[in-house]
Amino acid sequence: MEKFKFYSVKLCGLIILIFILQFFIRDFTEAFLLNENSWIEIWRFLTAIFLHGGTMHLLYNLFALILFGSILESLVGGKRFLYVFFTTGILANLAAVNFNPASLGASGAIFGIIGALIMIRPTLVVWAFGLPMPIFIAGILWAVGDAVGLFIPSNVGNAAHLSGMLFGLLLGIFFKKEFGKRRKIKREKNVVRDEEIRSWEERYMR
């Protein structure tokens, strides 16, 4: 397993830096958020992930990214964690641009992380809606809330949340199969070691 590199914390540091630039540089946000120009200015599908619309929006996403991101990185490694973050974030924006005239934030990528965790560790206990519950139950409740939210006008990126979680689930399926193979190989190696130990005992302890 590769060394834990705190990628979620580093991403949060980058997001905070960009939030400061949003505050001090005029029209910075408008140049990089997701809007109708994104199909021409395609960098917006990436850059919009790192923008936030206010302090509370920023704090909620930072908390979720550090919490769920650190758990996922500890399970799949830093490189796979980054792959989940960027892939689901961009794909979520590709979906969100069809529902909202403008949007920004890391929520799609965070829900992608949650989706991957649901597949890899479905019984992982998280605190949601004021109660401790398995992450797959929390995911169902979040998904239902966002599905309803699609039909209620608001500033919440429901489409990004749902699509991010969906793509995260798909990546989680792949990772779960991969780790299943690794565990099988590890068990087989342990069996070999046990046989070697018994052989050594029979040879030298008698």
Short mmCIF file of C-alpha atoms in Angstrom, two decimals:
data_model
loop_
_atom_site.label_atom_id
_atom_site.label_comp_id
_atom_site.label_asym_id
_atom_site.label_seq_id
_atom_site.Cartn_x
_atom_site.Cartn_y
_atom_site.Cartn_z
CA MET A 1 0.00 0.00 0.00
CA GLU A 2 1.40 3.39 -0.94
CA LYS A 3 2.23 5.93 1.76
CA PHE A 4 -0.66 8.14 2.93
CA LYS A 5 -0.04 11.60 1.46
CA PHE A 6 -2.97 13.66 2.82
CA TYR A 7 -4.17 14.56 -0.67
CA SER A 8 -7.58 15.66 0.58
CA VAL A 9 -5.92 18.14 2.97
CA LYS A 10 -3.72 19.45 0.17
CA LEU A 11 -6.74 19.87 -2.10
CA CYS A 12 -8.46 21.82 0.68
CA GLY A 13 -5.42 24.10 0.90
CA LEU A 14 -5.64 24.75 -2.84
CA ILE A 15 -9.38 25.43 -2.59
CA ILE A 16 -8.80 27.93 0.23
CA LEU A 17 -6.12 29.71 -1.82
CA ILE A 18 -8.47 29.94 -4.80
CA PHE A 19 -11.26 31.23 -2.55
CA ILE A 20 -8.95 34.05 -1.45
CA LEU A 21 -8.26 34.87 -5.10
CA GLN A 22 -12.01 34.94 -5.72
CA PHE A 23 -12.34 37.49 -2.95
CA PHE A 24 -9.58 39.84 -4.10
CA ILE A 25 -9.48 39.53 -7.90
CA ARG A 26 -12.34 41.08 -9.79
CA ASP A 27 -14.19 38.78 -12.22
CA PHE A 28 -12.00 35.84 -11.20
CA THR A 29 -15.00 33.67 -10.36
CA GLU A 30 -16.85 34.55 -13.57
CA ALA A 31 -13.82 33.51 -15.63
CA PHE A 32 -13.72 29.97 -14.25
CA LEU A 33 -17.20 28.93 -13.07
CA LEU A 34 -19.43 26.52 -14.97
CA ASN A 35 -21.85 28.24 -17.36
CA GLU A 36 -23.16 28.21 -20.93
CA ASN A 37 -19.66 29.01 -22.24
CA SER A 38 -18.22 25.78 -20.84
CA TRP A 39 -18.66 23.80 -24.06
CA ILE A 40 -16.25 26.26 -25.71
CA GLU A 41 -14.11 27.17 -22.71
CA ILE A 42 -13.76 23.56 -21.60
CA TRP A 43 -11.37 24.31 -18.74
CA ARG A 44 -14.44 25.42 -16.77
CA PHE A 45 -15.46 21.78 -16.25
CA LEU A 46 -12.31 21.44 -14.13
CA THR A 47 -11.81 24.90 -12.65
CA ALA A 48 -15.39 25.18 -11.36
CA ILE A 49 -14.61 22.36 -8.92
CA PHE A 50 -12.26 24.65 -6.96
CA LEU A 51 -14.57 27.69 -6.78
CA HIS A 52 -17.08 28.37 -4.00
CA GLY A 53 -19.95 30.78 -3.64
CA GLY A 54 -19.51 31.77 0.00
CA THR A 55 -17.90 30.99 3.33
CA MET A 56 -20.48 28.42 4.48
CA HIS A 57 -20.40 26.68 1.07
CA LEU A 58 -16.62 26.54 1.40
CA LEU A 59 -16.59 25.25 5.00
CA TYR A 60 -19.13 22.50 4.37
CA ASN A 61 -17.19 21.22 1.39
CA LEU A 62 -13.83 21.44 3.15
CA PHE A 63 -15.15 19.41 6.08
CA ALA A 64 -16.67 16.75 3.82
CA LEU A 65 -13.61 16.56 1.58
CA ILE A 66 -11.18 16.08 4.48
CA LEU A 67 -13.42 13.54 6.22
CA PHE A 68 -14.53 11.35 3.33
CA GLY A 69 -11.45 12.01 1.21
CA SER A 70 -9.07 10.88 3.94
CA ILE A 71 -11.07 7.69 4.49
CA LEU A 72 -11.09 6.87 0.78
CA GLU A 73 -7.38 7.60 0.38
CA SER A 74 -6.59 5.30 3.31
CA LEU A 75 -8.51 2.51 1.56
CA VAL A 76 -7.50 2.88 -2.10
CA GLY A 77 -4.33 4.97 -2.01
CA GLY A 78 -3.55 8.52 -3.04
CA LYS A 79 -3.45 8.07 -6.80
CA ARG A 80 -6.82 6.31 -6.94
CA PHE A 81 -8.31 8.90 -4.60
CA LEU A 82 -7.21 11.71 -6.93
CA TYR A 83 -8.59 9.78 -9.88
CA VAL A 84 -11.98 9.53 -8.17
CA PHE A 85 -11.96 13.21 -7.18
CA PHE A 86 -11.11 14.64 -10.59
CA THR A 87 -13.02 12.13 -12.70
CA THR A 88 -16.29 12.37 -10.79
CA GLY A 89 -15.92 16.14 -10.36
CA ILE A 90 -15.54 16.73 -14.10
CA LEU A 91 -18.26 14.26 -15.08
CA ALA A 92 -20.62 15.77 -12.51
CA ASN A 93 -20.03 19.19 -14.08
CA LEU A 94 -20.73 17.75 -17.53
CA ALA A 95 -24.13 16.76 -16.18
CA ALA A 96 -24.75 19.89 -14.09
CA VAL A 97 -24.20 22.29 -17.00
CA ASN A 98 -27.43 20.95 -18.52
CA PHE A 99 -29.48 21.80 -15.42
CA ASN A 100 -28.07 25.05 -14.04
CA PRO A 101 -27.25 28.28 -15.89
CA ALA A 102 -24.15 28.63 -13.68
CA SER A 103 -22.61 26.52 -10.93
CA LEU A 104 -19.44 26.05 -8.93
CA GLY A 105 -18.05 23.98 -6.07
CA ALA A 106 -16.47 20.63 -5.20
CA SER A 107 -19.76 18.98 -4.25
CA GLY A 108 -19.90 16.74 -7.34
CA ALA A 109 -16.41 15.40 -6.61
CA ILE A 110 -17.23 14.94 -2.91
CA PHE A 111 -20.36 12.97 -3.75
CA GLY A 112 -18.19 10.93 -6.10
CA ILE A 113 -15.94 10.10 -3.15
CA ILE A 114 -19.00 9.16 -1.10
CA GLY A 115 -20.28 6.95 -3.93
CA ALA A 116 -16.96 5.10 -4.08
CA LEU A 117 -17.00 4.62 -0.31
CA ILE A 118 -20.54 3.23 -0.45
CA MET A 119 -19.36 0.46 -2.76
CA ILE A 120 -16.07 -0.26 -0.98
CA ARG A 121 -17.22 0.06 2.65
CA PRO A 122 -21.06 0.12 2.66
CA THR A 123 -21.32 -0.42 6.42
CA LEU A 124 -18.94 2.44 7.30
CA VAL A 125 -20.74 4.42 10.01
CA VAL A 126 -21.10 8.17 9.36
CA TRP A 127 -22.99 10.95 11.12
CA ALA A 128 -25.83 12.17 8.89
CA PHE A 129 -29.16 13.85 9.57
CA GLY A 130 -28.27 14.01 13.25
CA LEU A 131 -27.82 10.24 13.57
CA PRO A 132 -25.04 7.65 13.15
CA MET A 133 -25.83 5.33 10.24
CA PRO A 134 -24.14 3.15 7.60
CA ILE A 135 -22.88 5.24 4.71
CA PHE A 136 -25.05 3.35 2.20
CA ILE A 137 -28.18 4.43 4.13
CA ALA A 138 -26.94 8.02 4.28
CA GLY A 139 -26.20 7.84 0.55
CA ILE A 140 -29.74 6.71 -0.23
CA LEU A 141 -31.20 9.56 1.84
CA TRP A 142 -28.90 12.14 0.23
CA ALA A 143 -29.77 10.83 -3.23
CA VAL A 144 -33.51 10.98 -2.53
CA GLY A 145 -33.17 14.55 -1.27
CA ASP A 146 -31.25 15.60 -4.37
CA ALA A 147 -33.72 13.83 -6.68
CA VAL A 148 -36.55 15.80 -5.10
CA GLY A 149 -34.44 18.95 -5.27
CA LEU A 150 -34.20 18.68 -9.05
CA PHE A 151 -37.82 19.80 -9.21
CA ILE A 152 -37.49 22.59 -6.64
CA PRO A 153 -35.73 25.79 -7.80
CA SER A 154 -32.72 26.50 -5.57
CA ASN A 155 -29.00 27.26 -5.61
CA VAL A 156 -28.12 23.67 -4.69
CA GLY A 157 -26.31 21.62 -7.34
CA ASN A 158 -28.59 18.60 -7.11
CA ALA A 159 -27.68 17.32 -10.57
CA ALA A 160 -23.97 17.50 -9.75
CA HIS A 161 -24.54 15.64 -6.47
CA LEU A 162 -26.51 12.83 -8.10
CA SER A 163 -24.23 12.39 -11.09
CA GLY A 164 -21.10 12.61 -8.92
CA MET A 165 -22.44 9.87 -6.65
CA LEU A 166 -23.42 7.72 -9.63
CA PHE A 167 -19.96 7.90 -11.19
CA GLY A 168 -18.40 7.31 -7.77
CA LEU A 169 -20.48 4.16 -7.36
CA LEU A 170 -19.25 2.89 -10.72
CA LEU A 171 -15.62 3.53 -9.82
CA GLY A 172 -16.24 1.94 -6.43
CA ILE A 173 -17.42 -1.26 -8.12
CA PHE A 174 -14.12 -1.45 -10.00
CA PHE A 175 -12.03 -0.82 -6.88
CA LYS A 176 -14.03 -3.34 -4.84
CA LYS A 177 -13.36 -6.07 -7.42
CA GLU A 178 -9.68 -5.15 -7.49
CA PHE A 179 -9.34 -5.33 -3.70
CA GLY A 180 -11.25 -8.61 -3.64
CA LYS A 181 -8.58 -10.11 -5.89
CA ARG A 182 -5.83 -8.68 -3.66
CA ARG A 183 -7.36 -10.18 -0.52
CA LYS A 184 -7.62 -13.56 -2.27
CA ILE A 185 -3.95 -13.44 -3.25
CA LYS A 186 -3.01 -12.41 0.30
CA ARG A 187 -4.97 -15.34 1.76
CA GLU A 188 -3.25 -17.73 -0.64
CA LYS A 189 0.16 -16.39 0.43
CA ASN A 190 -0.78 -16.89 4.08
CA VAL A 191 -1.72 -20.51 3.36
CA VAL A 192 1.69 -21.08 1.82
CA ARG A 193 3.36 -19.57 4.87
CA ASP A 194 1.35 -21.80 7.21
CA GLU A 195 2.36 -24.88 5.25
CA GLU A 196 6.00 -23.80 5.38
CA ILE A 197 5.79 -23.34 9.15
CA ARG A 198 4.28 -26.79 9.66
CA SER A 199 6.95 -28.30 7.41
CA TRP A 200 9.68 -26.57 9.42
CA GLU A 201 8.15 -27.79 12.71
CA GLU A 202 7.99 -31.38 11.48
CA ARG A 203 11.55 -31.23 10.24
CA TYR A 204 13.30 -29.51 13.13
CA MET A 205 11.07 -29.76 16.20
CA ARG A 206 10.75 -33.52 16.29
#
